[in-house]
């Protein structure tokens, strides 16, 4: 089948989010054809170029989210009226006092709470009870803008215009709006309008014609938010089914990264919550990477019947040598691996290690990781100073005697040549985060057969599954007691490490991830309506060129007896499922290798032969 892969700030660029996962997915599904539609986040990302692409990537179309030139479109009176109505309805929903989840978010920010840990959602304030009038209003306004952009050639100028700001101001001054919206001043309105223009840039793209996203069998968005917006429009214009994968939670990330005054935070939180709810409402299937992300999706209105949890796939081979070798690490060494940033709460870890040293004087702590940005660099400096303060007699100075019990290192240093060596150097791997999504470092430690002590944040408990110790976050005493318990019990460490490696190999490998999406692709496409007849080079309908349909036009109320207990319709239905479901439209029947941007791939894309393949082979 032909997949439209929708990315934001990642694949196929050299740097970015979910790049490795997307590359492994595309290479693992070599019998499918992929068109990549990528939104870039910065000029630097575009200048760094792409990774080498496999031959099954037939087209790459890119667009920047970090900039947009004025499209030069001048709207007539009728178009201006359409824009005012649709945009006015959109911002009216954003400002509406009925957005209870946004109000809860604003109040949580006012109290200084970490909304990313789920407090605002768990209160029930953000719970959606099925399709509502508010959701319909937002969706209708969004698609009204999309139709106007398609008819007129773009909305960049309109969204940047004074008319857009005045429309937003009128919505903020209307009766019954959020208190924070009424308090918005001109600088706040300009900030919100600029953010909406940036978030709605995908509406003005030329990706939605019949030979673009209208020609794919399935849109797979690798994240929610802006990445999924082109998929929403493909579903609206062409009824292309949309699959959305979220290994993080974009809405949660927005809450954590929100800045500015209260009116700006409240209005932007309301917009992103409405967009997220619309994506969840229209998606044919949602694949969160863990139960933590799944709970957010359900709280934001996703139908749990359309949710399939699919764990991220990671390369186990790079850790195989360490995982299969007998443990040779220093039995007194603890290892922490990750990006150095405040959310990792290394301060609590250092205080816990002070308690550990009092119980186990030979204990050592190795912190392996680079600082994440300027904030991470400042945090790393603070952690170094705290380590010197906690262990003054062993500080790393010129006249100090002996080694300092806490070391700060990076992968690539002589003592830590690669990531596997970092995990191999410790008897216990520690995670001390207060905010965590999917804990990749824990999975890597599990591949290495190392027991773990972790804080209960994000998907940690789900990943560990009883193969490690879990303590409350921000509790140095509990963290210290768990680490001491494992340092004093070598047999228990060996038992937990073996169980952790077995669990990781069963649930978190690339192979299981690719196999899961192979089946989900077939499931989604088999329930989608046939939208086009695929022809071969002579103009004749191509056998198996369209996806098989599970639903049939006639409702079967009772079985018809016949040969084998099935009538003619039953035999045809079974034959269609058996023959077509395995194919899933894998054979396109016409050359589709022209690209808008040259694809840097090794090898030549295979020609579409139009020959049918055996049942069940099309999705491998």
XYZ file of C-alpha atoms in Angstrom:
620
model
C 0.000 0.000 0.000
C 1.027 3.634 -0.309
C 1.651 5.427 3.010
C 1.805 9.178 3.510
C 4.250 9.554 6.426
C 3.692 12.910 8.176
C 6.550 14.218 10.337
C 7.405 17.415 12.189
C 10.978 18.314 13.056
C 12.327 14.820 12.420
C 12.557 12.272 9.594
C 14.101 12.507 7.020
C 16.350 15.229 8.480
C 19.648 14.291 10.101
C 18.566 15.753 13.436
C 15.176 15.823 15.090
C 12.530 13.880 16.941
C 11.645 10.249 16.169
C 14.172 10.136 13.323
C 15.576 6.708 14.163
C 12.163 5.211 14.850
C 10.762 6.427 11.498
C 13.790 5.134 9.607
C 13.508 1.697 11.216
C 9.780 1.570 10.471
C 10.188 2.473 6.802
C 13.062 0.040 6.307
C 11.192 -2.721 8.128
C 8.105 -2.363 5.911
C 9.989 -2.733 2.656
C 6.955 -3.988 0.703
C 5.057 -0.745 1.243
C 5.607 2.504 -0.620
C 6.179 5.677 1.431
C 5.632 9.328 0.562
C 7.198 11.517 3.248
C 5.630 14.889 4.066
C 7.991 16.659 6.461
C 7.614 19.916 8.392
C 10.973 21.384 9.443
C 11.516 23.405 12.630
C 14.576 25.491 11.827
C 16.866 26.633 9.042
C 19.735 24.767 10.684
C 17.774 21.520 10.494
C 17.236 21.981 6.769
C 20.881 22.873 6.175
C 22.020 19.659 7.892
C 20.287 17.648 5.172
C 18.654 14.219 5.145
C 19.700 10.776 6.196
C 20.087 8.189 3.389
C 16.618 7.012 2.407
C 15.661 3.458 1.408
C 14.250 2.798 -2.073
C 10.681 2.386 -0.793
C 10.587 6.154 -0.154
C 9.338 7.391 -3.513
C 8.657 11.048 -2.721
C 9.644 13.648 -0.140
C 7.823 16.962 0.186
C 8.993 19.473 2.767
C 7.701 22.733 4.201
C 9.139 24.989 6.934
C 7.225 25.720 10.115
C 9.853 28.239 11.234
C 9.162 30.709 8.420
C 6.595 31.451 5.753
C 6.744 33.992 2.966
C 3.703 36.077 2.205
C 1.767 34.155 -0.424
C 0.693 37.387 -2.135
C -2.935 36.251 -2.182
C -5.357 39.193 -2.234
C -8.812 38.174 -1.111
C -11.931 39.630 -2.601
C -14.952 40.663 -0.612
C -16.514 37.208 -0.562
C -13.245 35.520 0.460
C -12.703 38.090 3.217
C -16.186 37.380 4.526
C -15.511 33.633 4.500
C -12.247 34.148 6.377
C -13.863 36.406 8.964
C -16.615 33.877 9.623
C -14.347 30.813 9.872
C -11.524 32.486 11.812
C -14.015 34.247 14.054
C -15.655 30.929 14.911
C -12.253 29.324 15.575
C -11.078 31.992 18.018
C -14.540 32.163 19.584
C -14.228 28.513 20.579
C -10.724 29.151 21.909
C -11.941 32.030 24.053
C -15.088 30.247 25.181
C -15.592 29.676 28.873
C -16.828 26.175 28.030
C -13.236 24.959 27.572
C -13.040 23.572 31.084
C -9.756 21.771 30.494
C -8.133 25.062 29.520
C -9.442 26.754 32.649
C -8.034 23.912 34.744
C -4.723 24.264 32.971
C -4.613 28.016 33.573
C -5.409 27.597 37.259
C -2.770 24.885 37.608
C -0.180 27.190 36.045
C -1.281 29.936 38.430
C -0.607 27.594 41.361
C 2.802 26.716 39.887
C 1.926 23.040 39.482
C 3.572 20.703 36.992
C 0.675 20.109 34.644
C 2.768 17.611 32.696
C 2.423 15.087 35.500
C -1.285 14.938 34.855
C -2.821 16.840 37.782
C -5.124 18.944 35.641
C -6.216 15.951 33.597
C -6.700 13.583 36.488
C -9.147 15.990 38.146
C -11.540 15.323 35.306
C -11.639 18.957 34.206
C -10.233 18.081 30.799
C -12.351 14.999 30.226
C -14.350 14.955 27.017
C -17.644 13.082 26.938
C -17.814 12.261 23.241
C -18.371 14.665 20.332
C -19.689 17.969 21.623
C -21.064 21.122 20.077
C -17.812 22.864 20.936
C -15.744 20.246 19.095
C -18.030 20.485 16.068
C -17.672 24.260 16.008
C -13.876 24.058 16.148
C -13.720 21.375 13.461
C -16.101 23.182 11.128
C -14.125 26.402 11.508
C -10.817 24.613 10.888
C -12.058 22.899 7.725
C -13.706 26.133 6.588
C -10.294 27.806 6.694
C -8.755 24.834 4.870
C -11.344 25.022 2.084
C -10.751 28.756 1.748
C -6.991 28.175 1.520
C -7.524 25.558 -1.181
C -9.863 27.811 -3.168
C -7.822 31.013 -2.874
C -4.262 29.661 -2.802
C -3.261 30.214 0.819
C -3.995 32.021 4.072
C -0.590 33.327 5.168
C -1.425 36.951 4.474
C -4.919 36.697 5.935
C -3.706 35.125 9.177
C -1.080 37.884 9.544
C -3.495 40.702 8.796
C -4.891 43.311 11.146
C -8.320 41.845 10.471
C -7.209 38.587 12.157
C -6.031 40.482 15.245
C -9.259 42.504 15.406
C -11.289 39.304 15.083
C -9.345 37.774 17.960
C -9.879 40.925 20.043
C -13.648 40.828 19.470
C -13.736 37.182 20.526
C -11.844 38.020 23.736
C -14.298 40.797 24.557
C -17.440 38.753 23.912
C -19.717 37.782 26.825
C -19.035 34.497 28.597
C -15.381 34.092 27.646
C -12.507 33.046 29.875
C -11.443 35.578 32.437
C -7.884 35.419 31.120
C -9.143 36.179 27.603
C -10.895 39.340 28.822
C -7.612 40.439 30.414
C -5.653 40.131 27.142
C -3.996 43.382 26.022
C -2.666 44.294 22.595
C 0.774 42.623 23.045
C -0.989 39.441 24.202
C -3.309 39.489 21.189
C -0.392 39.962 18.801
C 1.491 37.059 20.403
C -1.504 34.714 20.217
C -2.323 35.718 16.624
C 1.297 35.072 15.554
C 1.257 31.648 17.221
C -2.021 30.722 15.509
C -0.621 31.791 12.146
C 2.389 29.541 12.648
C 0.337 26.579 13.858
C -2.095 26.898 10.926
C 0.555 27.148 8.181
C -0.118 23.558 7.025
C -3.554 24.782 5.858
C -1.866 26.777 3.079
C 0.277 23.934 1.711
C -0.327 22.414 -1.713
C -0.125 18.857 -0.408
C -3.805 17.991 -0.696
C -4.311 17.591 -4.419
C -5.288 14.273 -6.012
C -1.679 13.333 -6.773
C -0.513 14.340 -3.284
C -2.058 13.150 -0.041
C -5.221 12.429 -1.981
C -3.450 9.514 -3.668
C -2.203 7.645 -0.586
C -4.003 4.744 1.049
C -3.175 5.806 4.599
C -1.764 8.871 6.385
C 0.515 8.037 9.294
C 1.312 11.045 11.497
C 4.332 10.409 13.712
C 3.103 12.958 16.286
C 0.010 14.935 17.147
C -0.418 18.679 16.740
C 0.933 20.288 13.558
C 2.254 16.975 12.212
C -1.261 15.510 12.206
C -2.943 18.584 10.699
C -2.163 17.581 7.060
C -3.665 14.174 7.865
C -6.851 15.845 9.109
C -7.152 17.725 5.818
C -6.468 14.586 3.754
C -9.274 12.860 5.664
C -11.566 15.850 5.124
C -10.887 16.336 1.410
C -10.271 12.735 0.273
C -11.460 10.423 3.107
C -7.924 9.102 3.585
C -7.776 7.252 6.936
C -5.473 8.794 9.539
C -3.221 6.898 11.940
C -1.578 8.953 14.723
C 1.403 7.713 16.737
C 2.399 9.527 19.929
C 5.416 8.298 21.864
C 5.303 11.516 23.830
C 2.291 13.700 24.533
C 2.454 16.931 22.479
C -0.272 18.561 24.558
C 1.635 17.801 27.750
C 4.824 19.149 26.181
C 3.017 22.373 25.326
C 1.771 22.723 28.898
C 5.290 22.236 30.251
C 6.885 24.626 27.767
C 4.246 27.367 27.930
C 5.563 30.855 28.616
C 4.267 34.402 28.646
C 1.544 36.122 30.599
C -1.565 34.338 31.810
C -3.830 35.408 28.871
C -1.323 34.084 26.322
C -0.863 30.783 28.162
C -4.605 30.268 28.606
C -5.547 31.022 24.986
C -2.758 28.935 23.469
C -3.522 26.053 25.828
C -7.156 26.227 24.713
C -6.154 26.147 21.030
C -3.839 23.183 21.408
C -6.391 21.290 23.477
C -9.045 21.819 20.812
C -6.682 20.796 18.002
C -5.620 17.699 19.948
C -9.240 16.733 20.583
C -10.039 17.134 16.867
C -7.090 14.922 15.887
C -8.189 12.254 18.351
C -11.796 12.497 17.171
C -11.025 12.102 13.464
C -8.166 9.574 13.616
C -9.051 6.064 12.494
C -6.516 4.686 14.955
C -4.258 6.049 17.698
C -1.069 4.271 18.758
C 0.352 5.684 22.008
C 3.747 4.412 23.053
C 2.692 3.589 26.603
C -0.234 3.607 29.012
C 0.760 7.024 30.353
C 0.258 8.576 26.891
C -2.889 6.503 26.418
C -4.455 7.992 29.563
C -3.850 11.485 28.220
C -5.493 10.549 24.924
C -8.552 9.116 26.629
C -8.865 12.158 28.911
C -8.739 14.403 25.840
C -11.645 12.597 24.191
C -10.092 9.695 22.269
C -12.285 6.635 21.800
C -10.529 3.789 23.592
C -11.856 1.326 20.988
C -9.556 2.991 18.423
C -6.440 3.005 20.604
C -3.656 0.421 20.209
C -0.649 0.724 22.513
C 2.566 0.095 20.557
C 5.855 0.299 22.456
C 8.787 2.014 20.724
C 11.224 -0.286 19.016
C 14.886 -0.046 20.002
C 18.027 -1.720 18.687
C 18.884 -4.543 21.056
C 21.971 -5.712 19.140
C 24.191 -2.855 20.347
C 23.661 -4.011 23.948
C 23.770 -7.764 23.266
C 27.432 -8.237 24.222
C 26.968 -6.593 27.617
C 23.617 -8.252 28.249
C 24.833 -11.757 27.458
C 28.198 -11.495 29.245
C 28.562 -12.312 32.938
C 28.388 -9.220 35.127
C 31.885 -7.829 35.600
C 31.041 -4.339 36.883
C 32.218 -2.907 40.158
C 29.588 -4.179 42.642
C 29.650 -0.815 44.464
C 28.998 1.451 41.431
C 25.726 3.193 40.593
C 25.201 4.604 37.071
C 22.877 7.344 35.859
C 22.556 7.878 32.086
C 20.585 10.578 30.276
C 20.356 14.235 29.310
C 21.285 16.592 32.115
C 18.318 18.902 32.751
C 16.227 19.959 35.760
C 13.442 17.433 35.065
C 15.926 14.605 35.743
C 16.285 15.812 39.373
C 19.959 14.995 39.827
C 19.850 17.135 42.968
C 17.728 14.500 44.717
C 20.023 11.785 43.384
C 23.096 13.488 44.875
C 21.397 13.912 48.248
C 20.357 10.250 48.093
C 23.933 9.254 47.280
C 25.121 11.045 50.420
C 22.854 8.698 52.400
C 24.127 5.717 50.385
C 27.754 6.580 51.195
C 26.996 6.573 54.900
C 25.580 3.038 54.602
C 28.057 1.794 51.959
C 31.354 3.751 52.144
C 32.707 2.076 48.984
C 29.793 3.213 46.835
C 30.476 5.337 43.745
C 28.162 7.274 41.436
C 28.828 7.807 37.738
C 26.653 10.439 36.011
C 26.934 9.945 32.245
C 25.270 12.480 29.980
C 25.540 15.812 28.217
C 23.776 19.020 29.196
C 20.575 19.818 27.297
C 20.912 23.443 26.154
C 21.879 26.473 28.194
C 19.510 25.576 31.006
C 21.020 22.095 31.192
C 24.542 23.521 31.246
C 23.674 25.779 34.188
C 22.011 22.847 35.950
C 25.090 20.658 35.396
C 27.288 23.335 36.974
C 24.972 23.462 39.974
C 25.149 19.662 40.323
C 28.953 19.692 40.222
C 29.037 22.344 42.938
C 26.598 20.362 45.071
C 28.690 17.189 44.708
C 31.777 19.056 45.907
C 29.792 20.474 48.815
C 28.333 17.107 49.881
C 31.750 15.401 49.815
C 34.187 18.164 50.805
C 36.938 15.824 51.982
C 36.988 14.089 48.580
C 36.524 17.093 46.313
C 38.196 16.936 42.916
C 40.974 19.461 43.596
C 44.705 19.573 42.881
C 45.751 18.571 46.410
C 42.908 16.070 46.997
C 43.832 12.551 47.955
C 41.989 9.693 46.279
C 39.184 9.684 43.741
C 35.987 11.635 44.126
C 33.001 9.286 44.630
C 30.892 11.222 42.087
C 32.061 11.541 38.489
C 30.474 13.523 35.645
C 31.190 12.009 32.235
C 29.933 11.938 28.655
C 29.662 9.124 26.141
C 32.820 9.279 24.039
C 35.155 9.973 26.936
C 38.071 7.508 27.311
C 36.344 5.828 30.274
C 32.982 5.681 28.456
C 33.662 4.931 24.782
C 30.047 4.014 23.997
C 26.622 3.768 25.597
C 26.834 0.047 26.289
C 30.051 0.573 28.271
C 28.291 3.176 30.397
C 25.663 0.674 31.513
C 28.218 -2.119 31.839
C 30.252 -0.093 34.339
C 27.557 -0.124 37.030
C 25.989 -2.778 39.204
C 22.747 -0.755 39.446
C 21.267 1.811 37.026
C 19.383 4.712 38.620
C 16.723 7.046 37.265
C 15.645 10.001 39.434
C 13.295 11.995 37.162
C 10.285 13.971 38.329
C 8.907 14.251 34.768
C 9.418 11.427 32.295
C 7.761 10.191 29.145
C 9.003 6.841 27.853
C 12.228 6.113 29.807
C 14.630 5.089 27.054
C 17.585 4.835 29.426
C 15.751 2.224 31.504
C 15.059 0.088 28.437
C 18.723 0.285 27.434
C 19.730 -0.779 30.948
C 17.282 -3.685 30.719
C 18.830 -4.789 27.402
C 22.162 -4.804 29.249
C 20.732 -7.030 31.993
C 21.140 -4.414 34.713
C 18.772 -4.051 37.698
C 17.266 -0.584 38.075
C 16.069 1.783 40.782
C 13.653 4.392 39.401
C 11.251 7.095 40.456
C 7.560 6.672 39.642
C 7.272 9.146 36.757
C 5.649 8.802 33.354
C 5.717 5.261 31.961
C 8.429 3.976 34.335
C 6.263 1.417 36.168
C 4.841 0.130 32.894
C 8.301 -0.314 31.386
C 9.878 -1.935 34.456
C 6.984 -4.304 35.053
C 8.329 -5.762 38.310
C 11.936 -6.206 37.173
C 13.276 -3.264 39.208
C 12.618 -1.129 42.267
C 10.407 1.970 42.007
C 10.241 4.774 44.603
C 8.314 8.064 44.811
C 9.905 11.071 43.055
C 11.609 13.809 45.076
C 12.276 11.368 47.923
C 16.060 11.005 48.406
C 15.660 8.772 51.458
C 13.512 6.200 49.627
C 15.869 6.317 46.629
C 18.870 5.715 48.902
C 17.240 2.794 50.725
C 16.354 1.050 47.435
C 19.888 1.467 46.068
C 21.469 0.160 49.285
C 19.139 -2.844 49.233
C 20.382 -3.855 45.772
C 24.043 -3.069 46.443
C 23.922 -5.486 49.395
C 22.168 -8.295 47.482
C 24.226 -9.552 44.489
C 21.964 -12.556 43.881
C 18.902 -10.333 43.781
C 20.654 -8.008 41.341
C 21.430 -10.925 39.036
C 17.858 -12.209 39.216
C 16.296 -8.811 38.481
C 18.779 -8.088 35.696
C 17.990 -11.337 33.895
C 14.258 -10.717 34.188
C 14.676 -7.158 32.922
C 16.603 -8.295 29.844
C 13.994 -10.935 29.023
C 11.206 -8.360 29.325
C 12.994 -5.850 27.121
C 13.669 -8.423 24.401
C 10.009 -9.404 24.417
C 8.409 -5.938 24.333
C 10.796 -3.220 23.198
C 12.637 -4.412 20.081
C 12.442 -2.980 16.574
C 11.013 -6.246 15.311
C 7.955 -6.157 17.567
C 7.346 -2.508 16.691
C 7.457 -3.112 12.930
C 5.255 -6.206 13.213
C 2.663 -4.234 15.180
C 2.436 -1.492 12.563
C 2.318 -4.015 9.749
C -0.883 -5.397 11.239
C -2.327 -1.977 12.123
C -1.826 -0.699 8.574
C -3.826 -3.628 7.219
C -6.508 -3.234 9.865
C -7.024 0.473 9.173
C -6.974 0.220 5.378
C -9.278 -2.810 5.328
C -11.980 -0.712 7.006
C -11.499 2.322 4.758
C -13.752 2.860 1.730
C -12.326 2.294 -1.748
C -11.860 5.825 -3.046
C -10.372 5.203 -6.482
C -9.988 2.595 -9.183
C -6.329 1.875 -9.886
C -5.517 1.292 -13.555
C -2.567 -0.397 -15.164
C -0.521 0.998 -18.054
C -3.157 -0.067 -20.605
C -5.979 1.636 -18.705
C -7.544 -1.575 -17.391
C -8.451 -1.963 -13.715
C -5.564 -3.454 -11.808
C -6.380 -6.576 -9.748
C -5.765 -6.016 -6.053
C -4.937 -2.379 -6.749
C -7.423 -1.107 -4.202
C -7.536 -2.027 -0.515
C -9.913 -4.748 0.554
C -13.012 -3.623 2.416
C -14.180 -5.450 5.500
C -17.603 -3.709 5.520
C -19.980 -4.791 2.743
C -22.815 -2.687 1.265
C -25.508 -5.128 2.431
C -25.978 -5.737 6.144
C -25.833 -9.453 6.904
C -28.615 -10.206 9.338
C -28.377 -13.976 9.142
C -26.106 -16.518 7.436
C -27.169 -17.989 4.086
C -26.668 -21.706 3.864
C -24.704 -23.025 0.966
C -21.519 -24.878 0.251
C -19.597 -24.973 3.510
C -22.330 -23.029 5.296
C -21.901 -19.888 3.160
C -23.948 -18.530 0.306
C -22.587 -16.786 -2.757
C -22.170 -13.525 -0.883
C -20.430 -15.313 1.962
C -17.976 -17.075 -0.348
C -17.213 -13.784 -2.089
C -16.744 -12.029 1.224
C -14.351 -14.662 2.563
C -12.430 -14.714 -0.706
C -12.160 -10.938 -0.663
C -10.816 -10.877 2.876
C -8.450 -13.776 2.304
C -7.140 -12.435 -0.978
C -7.201 -8.707 -0.406
C -6.511 -8.194 3.277
C -3.065 -9.673 2.955
C -2.343 -7.434 -0.030
C -3.700 -4.212 1.392
C -3.162 -2.459 -1.940
C 0.562 -3.183 -1.900
C 0.747 -3.090 -5.717
C 0.080 0.381 -7.023
C -0.184 -0.443 -10.719
C 1.369 2.745 -12.069
C 4.749 4.461 -11.816
C 4.737 6.908 -8.926
C 8.405 7.691 -8.534
C 8.418 11.370 -9.496
C 9.396 13.435 -6.487
C 9.023 17.095 -5.653
C 12.431 17.049 -3.953
C 15.086 14.570 -5.165
C 15.179 11.573 -2.848
C 18.656 10.731 -1.579
C 18.244 6.993 -1.531
C 20.618 4.129 -2.091
C 19.408 1.956 -4.884
C 16.603 2.480 -7.402
C 12.914 2.226 -6.442
C 11.424 -0.927 -7.895
C 9.133 -0.541 -10.866
C 5.458 -1.233 -10.268
C 4.784 -4.376 -12.247
C 1.090 -4.760 -11.552
C 1.562 -8.455 -10.823
C -0.494 -9.835 -7.944
C 1.358 -11.349 -5.021
C 0.283 -14.283 -2.841
C -2.217 -13.552 -0.090
C -0.619 -12.362 3.105
C 2.622 -11.201 1.464
C 1.758 -7.572 0.745
C 2.428 -6.198 4.207
C 5.735 -7.826 5.018
